[in-house]
Short mmCIF file of C-alpha atoms and ligand atoms in Angstrom, two decimals:
data_model
loop_
_atom_site.label_atom_id
_atom_site.label_comp_id
_atom_site.label_asym_id
_atom_site.label_seq_id
_atom_site.Cartn_x
_atom_site.Cartn_y
_atom_site.Cartn_z
CA MET A 27 -18.89 -2.31 -60.83
CA ARG A 28 -18.31 0.34 -63.53
CA ILE A 29 -18.07 -0.08 -67.37
CA ASP A 30 -14.36 -0.12 -68.29
CA GLN A 31 -14.38 -1.24 -71.94
CA ILE A 32 -17.03 -2.05 -74.59
CA ASN A 33 -15.98 -4.45 -77.59
CA VAL A 34 -18.36 -4.89 -80.56
CA TYR A 35 -18.01 -7.96 -82.75
CA ARG A 36 -19.61 -9.37 -85.81
CA ALA A 37 -20.64 -12.86 -86.26
CA GLN A 38 -21.73 -14.31 -89.52
CA LEU A 39 -24.33 -17.03 -88.86
CA PRO A 40 -24.79 -18.95 -92.15
CA VAL A 41 -28.22 -20.77 -92.61
CA LYS A 42 -27.73 -24.50 -92.54
CA ASP A 43 -28.98 -26.67 -95.30
CA GLY A 44 -30.04 -23.82 -97.67
CA THR A 45 -32.22 -20.73 -97.71
CA TYR A 46 -34.59 -19.58 -94.99
CA ARG A 47 -37.54 -18.62 -96.76
CA MET A 48 -40.44 -16.20 -95.60
CA ALA A 49 -43.07 -14.08 -97.48
CA SER A 50 -41.10 -10.92 -96.73
CA ASP A 51 -37.52 -12.23 -97.69
CA ASP A 52 -35.21 -15.14 -98.28
CA VAL A 53 -31.98 -15.35 -96.12
CA ASP A 54 -28.83 -17.29 -96.51
CA ALA A 55 -26.65 -15.85 -93.79
CA LEU A 56 -27.31 -13.53 -90.82
CA ASP A 57 -25.09 -10.83 -89.64
CA SER A 58 -25.16 -10.83 -85.78
CA THR A 59 -23.73 -7.96 -83.68
CA LEU A 60 -22.32 -8.79 -80.22
CA VAL A 61 -21.43 -6.45 -77.44
CA GLU A 62 -19.03 -7.40 -74.52
CA ILE A 63 -19.01 -5.13 -71.56
CA ALA A 64 -15.86 -5.33 -69.21
CA THR A 65 -16.14 -3.94 -65.89
CA ASP A 66 -13.41 -2.63 -63.40
CA ASP A 67 -14.00 -5.58 -61.23
CA GLY A 68 -13.03 -8.21 -63.87
CA LEU A 69 -16.55 -9.24 -65.00
CA THR A 70 -17.57 -9.53 -68.59
CA GLY A 71 -21.26 -9.42 -69.79
CA TRP A 72 -22.68 -10.15 -73.34
CA GLY A 73 -25.41 -8.83 -75.50
CA GLU A 74 -26.44 -9.56 -78.97
CA THR A 75 -28.82 -8.25 -81.72
CA CYS A 76 -29.34 -9.88 -85.08
CA PRO A 77 -31.97 -8.59 -87.52
CA ILE A 78 -33.05 -11.36 -90.02
CA GLY A 79 -31.78 -9.30 -92.95
CA PRO A 80 -32.84 -5.73 -93.70
CA VAL A 81 -36.38 -6.38 -94.82
CA TYR A 82 -38.17 -8.37 -92.23
CA GLN A 83 -38.61 -5.45 -89.96
CA PRO A 84 -37.17 -1.85 -90.00
CA HIS A 85 -33.87 -2.93 -88.50
CA HIS A 86 -30.46 -3.88 -90.15
CA ALA A 87 -27.16 -5.05 -89.01
CA LEU A 88 -25.22 -1.92 -90.13
CA GLY A 89 -28.02 0.24 -88.31
CA ALA A 90 -27.44 -1.69 -85.09
CA ARG A 91 -23.61 -1.08 -85.29
CA ALA A 92 -24.12 2.66 -86.11
CA ALA A 93 -26.58 3.06 -83.23
CA ILE A 94 -24.10 1.15 -80.77
CA ALA A 95 -21.54 3.61 -82.01
CA GLU A 96 -23.62 6.57 -80.88
CA ILE A 97 -24.46 4.97 -77.54
CA ALA A 98 -21.37 3.17 -76.35
CA PRO A 99 -19.09 6.18 -75.54
CA GLY A 100 -21.75 7.58 -73.23
CA LEU A 101 -21.86 4.32 -71.11
CA LEU A 102 -18.03 4.28 -70.14
CA GLY A 103 -17.51 4.72 -66.43
CA LEU A 104 -21.23 4.17 -65.59
CA GLU A 105 -22.05 1.95 -62.59
CA ILE A 106 -23.90 -1.31 -63.55
CA ALA A 107 -26.53 -0.98 -60.69
CA SER A 108 -29.68 0.65 -61.91
CA ILE A 109 -30.83 -0.78 -65.19
CA ARG A 110 -33.34 2.14 -65.50
CA LEU A 111 -30.60 4.72 -65.17
CA LEU A 112 -28.64 3.07 -67.79
CA ALA A 113 -31.61 2.88 -70.16
CA LYS A 114 -32.24 6.58 -69.47
CA ARG A 115 -28.51 7.22 -70.44
CA MET A 116 -29.03 5.30 -73.70
CA ASP A 117 -32.11 7.43 -74.54
CA GLN A 118 -30.09 10.59 -73.82
CA ARG A 119 -27.48 9.42 -76.36
CA LEU A 120 -29.87 8.15 -79.15
CA ASN A 121 -33.70 8.44 -79.69
CA GLY A 122 -35.19 5.08 -80.64
CA HIS A 123 -33.13 2.17 -82.08
CA GLY A 124 -34.56 -0.09 -79.42
CA TYR A 125 -33.12 -3.16 -81.22
CA ALA A 126 -29.48 -1.86 -80.74
CA LYS A 127 -30.24 -0.78 -77.24
CA ALA A 128 -31.41 -4.28 -76.50
CA ALA A 129 -28.11 -5.71 -76.88
CA PHE A 130 -26.67 -3.41 -74.07
CA ASP A 131 -29.69 -4.22 -71.93
CA MET A 132 -28.89 -8.04 -72.09
CA ALA A 133 -25.24 -7.29 -71.26
CA PHE A 134 -26.32 -5.25 -68.28
CA LEU A 135 -28.51 -7.93 -66.94
CA ASP A 136 -25.75 -10.59 -67.71
CA LEU A 137 -23.34 -8.41 -65.49
CA LEU A 138 -25.93 -7.69 -62.67
CA GLY A 139 -26.85 -11.34 -62.55
CA GLN A 140 -23.19 -12.38 -62.22
CA ARG A 141 -22.61 -9.89 -59.57
CA LEU A 142 -25.63 -10.92 -57.61
CA ALA A 143 -24.94 -14.67 -58.39
CA VAL A 144 -28.56 -15.16 -59.84
CA PRO A 145 -29.77 -16.18 -63.30
CA VAL A 146 -31.26 -13.39 -65.46
CA SER A 147 -34.76 -14.88 -65.20
CA THR A 148 -34.62 -14.00 -61.37
CA LEU A 149 -33.85 -10.38 -62.32
CA LEU A 150 -36.87 -10.55 -64.71
CA GLY A 151 -39.23 -11.38 -61.77
CA GLY A 152 -38.42 -15.05 -61.34
CA ALA A 153 -38.73 -18.21 -63.13
CA LEU A 154 -41.94 -20.26 -63.08
CA THR A 155 -40.56 -23.22 -64.64
CA ASP A 156 -37.17 -24.84 -65.26
CA ARG A 157 -37.92 -25.61 -69.06
CA VAL A 158 -39.71 -23.86 -71.62
CA PRO A 159 -41.51 -25.06 -74.78
CA ALA A 160 -39.88 -24.40 -78.26
CA TYR A 161 -41.64 -24.21 -81.66
CA TYR A 162 -40.50 -25.29 -84.92
CA SER A 163 -40.73 -22.78 -87.93
CA LEU A 164 -41.48 -24.48 -91.42
CA ILE A 165 -40.35 -22.18 -94.14
CA VAL A 166 -42.39 -21.40 -97.22
CA GLY A 167 -41.93 -24.63 -99.31
CA PRO A 168 -43.71 -27.35 -101.12
CA PRO A 169 -46.76 -28.68 -99.13
CA ASP A 170 -45.99 -32.37 -99.25
CA GLU A 171 -42.47 -31.81 -98.17
CA THR A 172 -43.44 -29.32 -95.57
CA ALA A 173 -45.96 -31.74 -94.03
CA ARG A 174 -43.33 -34.46 -93.91
CA ILE A 175 -40.93 -32.23 -92.03
CA ALA A 176 -43.85 -31.23 -89.68
CA ALA A 177 -44.56 -34.77 -88.82
CA ASP A 178 -40.85 -35.45 -88.09
CA LYS A 179 -40.63 -32.27 -85.84
CA VAL A 180 -43.64 -33.36 -83.89
CA LYS A 181 -42.43 -36.84 -83.48
CA SER A 182 -39.14 -35.36 -82.11
CA GLY A 183 -41.18 -33.71 -79.40
CA TYR A 184 -42.02 -30.13 -80.52
CA PRO A 185 -45.37 -28.98 -79.03
CA ARG A 186 -45.92 -26.29 -81.59
CA LEU A 187 -45.29 -25.51 -85.20
CA GLN A 188 -45.25 -22.36 -87.23
CA VAL A 189 -46.21 -22.71 -90.88
CA LYS A 190 -45.02 -19.98 -93.04
CA ILE A 191 -47.05 -18.91 -96.04
CA SER A 192 -47.69 -16.18 -98.48
CA GLY A 193 -45.63 -14.62 -101.21
CA ARG A 194 -47.05 -17.27 -103.80
CA ASN A 195 -50.47 -18.33 -104.75
CA LEU A 196 -53.41 -18.95 -102.45
CA GLU A 197 -53.85 -22.56 -103.64
CA GLU A 198 -50.43 -23.50 -102.42
CA ASP A 199 -50.88 -21.73 -98.96
CA VAL A 200 -54.22 -23.27 -98.52
CA ALA A 201 -52.61 -26.84 -99.38
CA ILE A 202 -49.77 -26.37 -96.90
CA VAL A 203 -52.07 -25.65 -94.03
CA HIS A 204 -54.35 -28.52 -94.90
CA LYS A 205 -51.37 -31.00 -95.34
CA VAL A 206 -49.57 -29.99 -92.22
CA TRP A 207 -52.72 -30.50 -90.19
CA GLU A 208 -53.36 -33.82 -91.84
CA ALA A 209 -49.85 -34.85 -90.80
CA VAL A 210 -49.96 -33.64 -87.22
CA GLY A 211 -53.51 -33.09 -86.17
CA TYR A 212 -54.07 -32.27 -82.55
CA LYS A 213 -50.47 -33.54 -81.61
CA ALA A 214 -49.13 -29.87 -81.90
CA ARG A 215 -50.49 -26.44 -81.86
CA ILE A 216 -50.27 -24.61 -85.28
CA ALA A 217 -49.62 -20.96 -86.12
CA VAL A 218 -49.88 -20.00 -89.63
CA ASP A 219 -47.58 -17.07 -90.40
CA GLY A 220 -48.03 -14.66 -93.27
CA ASN A 221 -45.27 -12.58 -92.34
CA ARG A 222 -47.23 -9.43 -93.59
CA GLY A 223 -47.56 -10.83 -97.07
CA LEU A 224 -51.33 -11.35 -97.49
CA THR A 225 -53.87 -8.88 -98.70
CA VAL A 226 -57.04 -8.51 -96.39
CA ALA A 227 -58.82 -10.49 -99.31
CA SER A 228 -56.38 -13.39 -99.26
CA ALA A 229 -56.42 -13.45 -95.53
CA ILE A 230 -60.14 -13.72 -95.47
CA HIS A 231 -60.13 -16.51 -98.31
CA LEU A 232 -57.37 -18.41 -96.50
CA ASP A 233 -59.36 -18.46 -93.24
CA ARG A 234 -62.61 -19.58 -95.02
CA LEU A 235 -60.88 -22.35 -96.93
CA CYS A 236 -59.13 -23.65 -93.81
CA GLN A 237 -62.30 -23.08 -91.47
CA ALA A 238 -62.03 -26.42 -89.46
CA ILE A 239 -58.38 -26.34 -88.75
CA PRO A 240 -57.57 -24.85 -85.21
CA PHE A 241 -54.66 -22.60 -86.08
CA VAL A 242 -53.78 -19.13 -84.92
CA PHE A 243 -53.11 -16.53 -87.86
CA GLU A 244 -49.82 -14.72 -87.26
CA GLN A 245 -49.10 -11.22 -88.76
CA PRO A 246 -51.25 -12.15 -91.95
CA CYS A 247 -51.15 -8.54 -93.32
CA ASN A 248 -48.65 -5.72 -93.50
CA THR A 249 -50.09 -2.95 -91.13
CA MET A 250 -51.95 -2.97 -87.88
CA GLU A 251 -54.77 -1.30 -89.62
CA GLU A 252 -55.22 -4.00 -92.25
CA VAL A 253 -55.02 -6.52 -89.54
CA ALA A 254 -57.68 -4.64 -87.45
CA THR A 255 -60.00 -4.92 -90.46
CA LEU A 256 -60.02 -8.80 -90.08
CA LYS A 257 -61.71 -8.59 -86.74
CA GLY A 258 -65.16 -10.34 -87.11
CA ARG A 259 -64.37 -11.29 -90.68
CA VAL A 260 -62.11 -14.12 -89.87
CA THR A 261 -62.69 -16.90 -87.39
CA HIS A 262 -59.14 -17.88 -86.50
CA PRO A 263 -57.47 -16.02 -83.65
CA VAL A 264 -55.09 -13.42 -85.01
CA TYR A 265 -51.67 -12.69 -83.57
CA LEU A 266 -49.42 -9.79 -84.26
CA ASP A 267 -45.65 -10.16 -84.75
CA GLU A 268 -43.83 -7.63 -86.99
CA ASN A 269 -46.29 -4.93 -86.03
CA THR A 270 -45.33 -4.84 -82.42
CA GLU A 271 -42.63 -2.42 -83.17
CA ASP A 272 -42.50 -1.11 -79.61
CA GLN A 273 -44.12 -1.17 -76.20
CA ASN A 274 -46.53 1.53 -77.49
CA ALA A 275 -47.60 -0.59 -80.43
CA VAL A 276 -48.36 -3.43 -78.06
CA LEU A 277 -50.60 -1.20 -75.85
CA ARG A 278 -52.37 0.14 -78.89
CA ALA A 279 -53.18 -3.50 -80.11
CA ILE A 280 -54.30 -4.53 -76.75
CA SER A 281 -56.49 -1.78 -76.01
CA LEU A 282 -58.09 -1.72 -79.49
CA GLY A 283 -58.65 -5.40 -79.07
CA ILE A 284 -56.96 -6.20 -82.52
CA ALA A 285 -54.72 -9.00 -81.18
CA ASP A 286 -55.52 -12.27 -79.71
CA GLY A 287 -51.80 -12.96 -78.90
CA PHE A 288 -48.51 -11.97 -80.10
CA GLY A 289 -45.15 -13.29 -81.57
CA PHE A 290 -42.71 -11.01 -79.56
CA LYS A 291 -39.19 -10.24 -80.48
CA VAL A 292 -36.91 -9.48 -77.66
CA THR A 293 -34.68 -7.19 -79.52
CA ARG A 294 -37.51 -5.49 -81.55
CA LEU A 295 -39.31 -4.62 -78.35
CA GLY A 296 -36.00 -2.86 -76.91
CA GLY A 297 -34.70 -5.58 -74.72
CA LEU A 298 -35.56 -7.86 -71.87
CA THR A 299 -36.33 -5.10 -69.59
CA LYS A 300 -38.92 -3.55 -71.92
CA MET A 301 -40.27 -7.01 -72.57
CA THR A 302 -41.24 -7.35 -68.82
CA THR A 303 -43.77 -4.44 -69.35
CA VAL A 304 -45.44 -6.13 -72.39
CA ARG A 305 -45.26 -9.47 -70.64
CA ASP A 306 -47.17 -8.04 -67.79
CA LEU A 307 -49.82 -6.22 -70.13
CA CYS A 308 -50.38 -9.51 -71.75
CA ALA A 309 -51.06 -11.22 -68.31
CA ILE A 310 -53.73 -8.63 -67.51
CA ARG A 311 -55.67 -9.56 -70.52
CA SER A 312 -54.78 -13.23 -70.51
CA LEU A 313 -53.02 -12.84 -73.89
CA PRO A 314 -50.74 -15.67 -75.13
CA HIS A 315 -47.35 -14.85 -76.75
CA SER A 316 -44.05 -16.23 -77.75
CA CYS A 317 -40.76 -15.00 -76.33
CA ASP A 318 -38.19 -15.06 -79.17
CA ASP A 319 -36.22 -13.19 -81.66
CA ALA A 320 -35.78 -12.75 -85.33
CA TRP A 321 -32.48 -14.66 -85.32
CA GLY A 322 -29.15 -14.73 -83.25
CA GLY A 323 -26.94 -17.20 -81.60
CA ASP A 324 -26.72 -18.42 -78.03
CA ILE A 325 -26.73 -15.10 -76.31
CA ILE A 326 -30.16 -14.08 -77.76
CA ALA A 327 -31.23 -17.60 -77.39
CA ALA A 328 -30.43 -17.41 -73.63
CA ALA A 329 -32.10 -14.09 -73.25
CA CYS A 330 -35.32 -15.37 -74.95
CA VAL A 331 -35.43 -18.57 -72.53
CA HIS A 332 -34.71 -16.55 -69.40
CA LEU A 333 -37.80 -14.38 -70.21
CA ALA A 334 -40.05 -17.21 -71.42
CA ALA A 335 -39.36 -18.90 -68.04
CA THR A 336 -41.09 -16.02 -66.25
CA VAL A 337 -44.29 -16.26 -68.35
CA GLU A 338 -47.35 -18.15 -67.03
CA PRO A 339 -46.76 -21.48 -68.81
CA ARG A 340 -50.52 -21.53 -69.99
CA ARG A 341 -49.90 -18.45 -72.05
CA MET A 342 -46.45 -19.22 -73.11
CA GLU A 343 -46.56 -19.90 -76.89
CA GLY A 344 -43.08 -21.10 -77.21
CA VAL A 345 -39.58 -19.81 -77.87
CA TRP A 346 -38.11 -19.95 -81.27
CA ILE A 347 -34.25 -20.00 -81.48
CA ALA A 348 -32.13 -20.28 -84.58
CA GLN A 349 -30.48 -23.48 -83.39
CA GLU A 350 -32.02 -25.77 -85.95
CA TYR A 351 -30.90 -23.42 -88.75
CA ILE A 352 -27.29 -22.63 -87.69
CA GLU A 353 -24.15 -24.68 -87.08
CA GLY A 354 -22.35 -24.69 -83.60
CA HIS A 355 -22.78 -22.67 -80.42
CA PHE A 356 -21.03 -19.83 -78.98
CA ASP A 357 -20.40 -21.60 -75.61
CA ALA A 358 -19.76 -25.35 -76.04
CA LYS A 359 -19.92 -25.96 -72.34
CA ASN A 360 -23.28 -24.43 -71.74
CA PRO A 361 -25.16 -24.22 -75.17
CA ILE A 362 -28.80 -23.36 -75.35
CA ILE A 363 -30.26 -26.52 -76.93
CA ILE A 364 -33.74 -27.77 -77.82
CA GLU A 365 -34.22 -31.39 -76.46
CA LYS A 366 -37.53 -33.06 -77.30
CA GLY A 367 -39.03 -29.75 -78.14
CA TYR A 368 -38.08 -28.02 -74.86
CA ILE A 369 -35.29 -25.85 -73.73
CA ALA A 370 -33.70 -26.12 -70.23
CA VAL A 371 -33.70 -22.65 -68.49
CA PRO A 372 -29.90 -21.67 -67.77
CA GLN A 373 -29.23 -21.82 -63.95
CA LEU A 374 -25.86 -20.20 -64.03
CA PRO A 375 -25.51 -16.62 -62.88
CA GLY A 376 -26.36 -13.97 -65.49
CA LEU A 377 -27.39 -15.17 -69.02
CA GLY A 378 -25.31 -18.26 -68.51
CA ILE A 379 -23.36 -18.02 -71.76
CA LYS A 380 -19.73 -17.33 -72.17
CA PRO A 381 -18.58 -17.16 -75.87
CA GLU A 382 -15.15 -19.05 -76.40
CA PRO A 383 -12.40 -16.44 -76.31
CA GLY A 384 -11.47 -15.13 -79.64
CA MET A 385 -14.32 -16.93 -81.38
CA PHE A 386 -15.67 -13.74 -83.07
CA GLY A 387 -12.11 -12.51 -84.16
CA GLU A 388 -11.06 -8.98 -83.69
CA PRO A 389 -13.61 -6.50 -82.40
CA VAL A 390 -15.03 -4.20 -85.22
CA ALA A 391 -15.14 -1.45 -82.52
CA THR A 392 -13.70 -0.80 -78.97
CA TYR A 393 -14.61 1.90 -76.68
CA GLY A 394 -12.65 2.60 -73.44
CA SER A 395 -9.11 1.38 -72.57
C1 0XW B 423 -39.92 -17.75 -86.82
N1 0XW B 423 -39.37 -16.48 -86.51
C2 0XW B 423 -39.38 -16.32 -85.02
C3 0XW B 423 -37.95 -16.50 -87.08
C4 0XW B 423 -37.89 -15.67 -88.24
O1 0XW B 423 -36.96 -14.67 -88.09
C5 0XW B 423 -39.07 -15.13 -88.44
C6 0XW B 423 -39.86 -15.30 -87.17
C7 0XW B 423 -41.37 -15.05 -87.24
O2 0XW B 423 -42.14 -15.52 -86.49
O3 0XW B 423 -41.78 -14.19 -88.03
MG1 MG B 424 -43.79 -14.32 -86.98
#
């Protein structure tokens, strides 16, 4: 099974019902990049990468497509057999840019899964469950309205909520955490996500002012060094998200004991294959983590769910997919959907998603015949 052709597509994913608001940025539409790999034996595999704008992390859509342009010509004619060899080839074409390589890694696994007639979760070590928990992300908003949405989402079955804070005054941040807690109590686990926006001082104040509320504090400050100084000064467990820029950052955070858990993004970590390493490192230290991504359609959603199914359920913090914030699906027959707060793990070979033919229009780039 050799790579014959690579098509690159762009998909605009507008945010449903208004702006998605975080401390780091406001976004109204996301620019997703898809790769379709066709092989000489007639199979097609899909991958996707979709930074949530150019500010959330050091990734952007144009960068993804430029990186893909460097890598793609060097993959033509290669056998889809050893994922490690393909990863090595990508590294020989381009240093870094794991978020672009992640789209290829997904497509390779999709093809291999189809060839071997197994779902991608099997290639990642094997599923431990047939459904994974989702979590709902509450954007930075007015405290009362946010608490109302929180209660609704928990009623609909979500076992976990993420409350976005920061980028405004401390009083409102403290109010939103209290009001969400009053609205949902122990019915859902809560993460409070600062998206790098708090100073160490405000993080300490927020921690003290919300002392009795059992939440985990996600990426409160900008750098790993700032977050490290919170150790022993805050009582809430601290999780890293944006700072886990690659496998080495995760290894560093674990060995320094900076993080009590993680919000992992599959493309930021360089793809599903690289995620299996950090998944296993977390298992060694009993660290909980999510398996999600910054944004994306059904290809990324499927990738996250396959991976999450391989994580020990007691440490699985949940999967965030963009479904609640975007219209429609790439594959109407086998969409990735949240039902009562959980997502079924696709059982079809490969990723289990086949985008409707022609739905992304003409490719923005084609490599090979
Ligand atoms: C909730 N997310 C997974 C979606 C947005 O991209 C931000 C992200 C996060 O946890 O920071
Ligand atoms: Mg986060």
